[in-house]
Amino acid sequence: MASDLDFSPPEVPEPTFLENLLRYGLFLGAIFQLICVLAIIIPVPKSREAEAESSEPRSGEVTRKPKAAAPSANKRPKKEAKKKR
């Protein structure tokens, strides 16, 4: 009876190049996602120099005035005078 049982390991085919590429690509994608989530959760404090630069306008920058809001194309213009019946 003991000679009837086969205890050899099962034959598993070697992974192909595309299977390996997919496996490692998924690992890299998961690591990238974890880094992105941690970057959102953990805020990085700004240095005082960066805060001072952001509050002062740079000499090369041109200050632009805000433009007036353009009327939307979906609305009809108001009628100036009512029709008489």
PDB file of N, CA, C and O in Angstrom, residues 51-79:
ATOM      1  N   GLU A  51       7.648  79.786   2.310  1.00  0.00           N
ATOM      2  CA  GLU A  51       6.471  80.580   2.645  1.00  0.00           C
ATOM      3  C   GLU A  51       6.708  82.047   2.335  1.00  0.00           C
ATOM      4  O   GLU A  51       5.822  82.744   1.864  1.00  0.00           O
ATOM      5  N   ALA A  52       7.910  82.552   2.595  1.00  0.00           N
ATOM      6  CA  ALA A  52       8.214  83.952   2.325  1.00  0.00           C
ATOM      7  C   ALA A  52       8.206  84.214   0.820  1.00  0.00           C
ATOM      8  O   ALA A  52       7.734  85.258   0.364  1.00  0.00           O
ATOM      9  N   GLU A  53       8.704  83.279   0.043  1.00  0.00           N
ATOM     10  CA  GLU A  53       8.727  83.461  -1.403  1.00  0.00           C
ATOM     11  C   GLU A  53       7.318  83.429  -1.983  1.00  0.00           C
ATOM     12  O   GLU A  53       7.014  84.160  -2.911  1.00  0.00           O
ATOM     13  N   SER A  54       6.477  82.591  -1.439  1.00  0.00           N
ATOM     14  CA  SER A  54       5.130  82.478  -1.994  1.00  0.00           C
ATOM     15  C   SER A  54       4.279  83.702  -1.665  1.00  0.00           C
ATOM     16  O   SER A  54       3.375  84.046  -2.418  1.00  0.00           O
ATOM     17  N   SER A  55       4.536  84.384  -0.557  1.00  0.00           N
ATOM     18  CA  SER A  55       3.727  85.539  -0.190  1.00  0.00           C
ATOM     19  C   SER A  55       4.168  86.792  -0.942  1.00  0.00           C
ATOM     20  O   SER A  55       3.368  87.683  -1.176  1.00  0.00           O
ATOM     21  N   GLU A  56       5.423  86.889  -1.340  1.00  0.00           N
ATOM     22  CA  GLU A  56       5.919  88.054  -2.060  1.00  0.00           C
ATOM     23  C   GLU A  56       5.822  87.807  -3.566  1.00  0.00           C
ATOM     24  O   GLU A  56       6.199  86.754  -4.042  1.00  0.00           O
ATOM     25  N   PRO A  57       5.340  88.786  -4.329  1.00  0.00           N
ATOM     26  CA  PRO A  57       5.323  88.596  -5.775  1.00  0.00           C
ATOM     27  C   PRO A  57       6.750  88.654  -6.333  1.00  0.00           C
ATOM     28  O   PRO A  57       7.580  89.430  -5.879  1.00  0.00           O
ATOM     29  N   ARG A  58       7.005  87.841  -7.289  1.00  0.00           N
ATOM     30  CA  ARG A  58       8.338  87.816  -7.887  1.00  0.00           C
ATOM     31  C   ARG A  58       8.478  88.987  -8.861  1.00  0.00           C
ATOM     32  O   ARG A  58       7.513  89.474  -9.417  1.00  0.00           O
ATOM     33  N   SER A  59       9.709  89.408  -9.082  1.00  0.00           N
ATOM     34  CA  SER A  59       9.935  90.557  -9.951  1.00  0.00           C
ATOM     35  C   SER A  59       9.613  90.230 -11.403  1.00  0.00           C
ATOM     36  O   SER A  59       9.210  91.087 -12.169  1.00  0.00           O
ATOM     37  N   GLY A  60       9.774  88.983 -11.822  1.00  0.00           N
ATOM     38  CA  GLY A  60       9.522  88.592 -13.200  1.00  0.00           C
ATOM     39  C   GLY A  60       8.054  88.332 -13.487  1.00  0.00           C
ATOM     40  O   GLY A  60       7.646  88.261 -14.639  1.00  0.00           O
ATOM     41  N   GLU A  61       7.242  88.208 -12.444  1.00  0.00           N
ATOM     42  CA  GLU A  61       5.839  87.900 -12.652  1.00  0.00           C
ATOM     43  C   GLU A  61       5.062  89.163 -12.995  1.00  0.00           C
ATOM     44  O   GLU A  61       5.335  90.241 -12.499  1.00  0.00           O
ATOM     45  N   VAL A  62       4.090  89.008 -13.852  1.00  0.00           N
ATOM     46  CA  VAL A  62       3.202  90.107 -14.206  1.00  0.00           C
ATOM     47  C   VAL A  62       1.899  89.856 -13.487  1.00  0.00           C
ATOM     48  O   VAL A  62       1.307  88.792 -13.607  1.00  0.00           O
ATOM     49  N   THR A  63       1.450  90.849 -12.723  1.00  0.00           N
ATOM     50  CA  THR A  63       0.193  90.676 -12.010  1.00  0.00           C
ATOM     51  C   THR A  63      -0.945  90.884 -12.991  1.00  0.00           C
ATOM     52  O   THR A  63      -1.004  91.882 -13.701  1.00  0.00           O
ATOM     53  N   ARG A  64      -1.853  89.944 -13.035  1.00  0.00           N
ATOM     54  CA  ARG A  64      -2.979  90.008 -13.945  1.00  0.00           C
ATOM     55  C   ARG A  64      -4.226  90.387 -13.165  1.00  0.00           C
ATOM     56  O   ARG A  64      -4.450  89.921 -12.065  1.00  0.00           O
ATOM     57  N   LYS A  65      -5.021  91.210 -13.793  1.00  0.00           N
ATOM     58  CA  LYS A  65      -6.286  91.585 -13.175  1.00  0.00           C
ATOM     59  C   LYS A  65      -7.310  90.508 -13.503  1.00  0.00           C
ATOM     60  O   LYS A  65      -7.317  89.975 -14.608  1.00  0.00           O
ATOM     61  N   PRO A  66      -8.172  90.201 -12.564  1.00  0.00           N
ATOM     62  CA  PRO A  66      -9.194  89.186 -12.867  1.00  0.00           C
ATOM     63  C   PRO A  66     -10.146  89.703 -13.934  1.00  0.00           C
ATOM     64  O   PRO A  66     -10.565  90.854 -13.908  1.00  0.00           O
ATOM     65  N   LYS A  67     -10.476  88.848 -14.881  1.00  0.00           N
ATOM     66  CA  LYS A  67     -11.385  89.226 -15.957  1.00  0.00           C
ATOM     67  C   LYS A  67     -12.822  89.138 -15.458  1.00  0.00           C
ATOM     68  O   LYS A  67     -13.156  88.338 -14.594  1.00  0.00           O
ATOM     69  N   ALA A  68     -13.662  89.957 -16.048  1.00  0.00           N
ATOM     70  CA  ALA A  68     -15.080  89.905 -15.695  1.00  0.00           C
ATOM     71  C   ALA A  68     -15.657  88.606 -16.223  1.00  0.00           C
ATOM     72  O   ALA A  68     -15.257  88.105 -17.265  1.00  0.00           O
ATOM     73  N   ALA A  69     -16.580  88.065 -15.494  1.00  0.00           N
ATOM     74  CA  ALA A  69     -17.178  86.791 -15.891  1.00  0.00           C
ATOM     75  C   ALA A  69     -17.971  86.981 -17.170  1.00  0.00           C
ATOM     76  O   ALA A  69     -18.808  87.880 -17.280  1.00  0.00           O
ATOM     77  N   ALA A  70     -17.708  86.170 -18.148  1.00  0.00           N
ATOM     78  CA  ALA A  70     -18.427  86.237 -19.419  1.00  0.00           C
ATOM     79  C   ALA A  70     -19.817  85.640 -19.229  1.00  0.00           C
ATOM     80  O   ALA A  70     -19.975  84.660 -18.514  1.00  0.00           O
ATOM     81  N   PRO A  71     -20.833  86.216 -19.874  1.00  0.00           N
ATOM     82  CA  PRO A  71     -22.173  85.639 -19.736  1.00  0.00           C
ATOM     83  C   PRO A  71     -22.191  84.257 -20.363  1.00  0.00           C
ATOM     84  O   PRO A  71     -21.573  84.017 -21.393  1.00  0.00           O
ATOM     85  N   SER A  72     -22.923  83.379 -19.719  1.00  0.00           N
ATOM     86  CA  SER A  72     -22.953  82.015 -20.226  1.00  0.00           C
ATOM     87  C   SER A  72     -23.766  81.955 -21.521  1.00  0.00           C
ATOM     88  O   SER A  72     -24.696  82.713 -21.726  1.00  0.00           O
ATOM     89  N   ALA A  73     -23.389  81.035 -22.385  1.00  0.00           N
ATOM     90  CA  ALA A  73     -24.023  80.912 -23.685  1.00  0.00           C
ATOM     91  C   ALA A  73     -25.413  80.285 -23.574  1.00  0.00           C
ATOM     92  O   ALA A  73     -26.224  80.431 -24.483  1.00  0.00           O
ATOM     93  N   ASN A  74     -25.706  79.605 -22.473  1.00  0.00           N
ATOM     94  CA  ASN A  74     -26.989  78.917 -22.337  1.00  0.00           C
ATOM     95  C   ASN A  74     -28.134  79.873 -22.001  1.00  0.00           C
ATOM     96  O   ASN A  74     -29.281  79.580 -22.294  1.00  0.00           O
ATOM     97  N   LYS A  75     -27.838  80.995 -21.369  1.00  0.00           N
ATOM     98  CA  LYS A  75     -28.889  81.913 -20.951  1.00  0.00           C
ATOM     99  C   LYS A  75     -29.266  82.845 -22.097  1.00  0.00           C
ATOM    100  O   LYS A  75     -28.415  83.296 -22.853  1.00  0.00           O
ATOM    101  N   ARG A  76     -30.559  83.132 -22.174  1.00  0.00           N
ATOM    102  CA  ARG A  76     -31.027  84.070 -23.183  1.00  0.00           C
ATOM    103  C   ARG A  76     -30.833  85.485 -22.670  1.00  0.00           C
ATOM    104  O   ARG A  76     -30.949  85.743 -21.466  1.00  0.00           O
ATOM    105  N   PRO A  77     -30.540  86.419 -23.557  1.00  0.00           N
ATOM    106  CA  PRO A  77     -30.411  87.820 -23.080  1.00  0.00           C
ATOM    107  C   PRO A  77     -31.775  88.331 -22.620  1.00  0.00           C
ATOM    108  O   PRO A  77     -32.828  87.946 -23.139  1.00  0.00           O
ATOM    109  N   LYS A  78     -31.755  89.235 -21.653  1.00  0.00           N
ATOM    110  CA  LYS A  78     -33.004  89.775 -21.118  1.00  0.00           C
ATOM    111  C   LYS A  78     -33.680  90.668 -22.158  1.00  0.00           C
ATOM    112  O   LYS A  78     -33.021  91.393 -22.887  1.00  0.00           O
ATOM    113  N   LYS A  79     -34.991  90.570 -22.173  1.00  0.00           N
ATOM    114  CA  LYS A  79     -35.734  91.426 -23.082  1.00  0.00           C
ATOM    115  C   LYS A  79     -35.796  92.813 -22.459  1.00  0.00           C
ATOM    116  O   LYS A  79     -36.104  92.978 -21.282  1.00  0.00           O
TER     117      LYS A  79
END
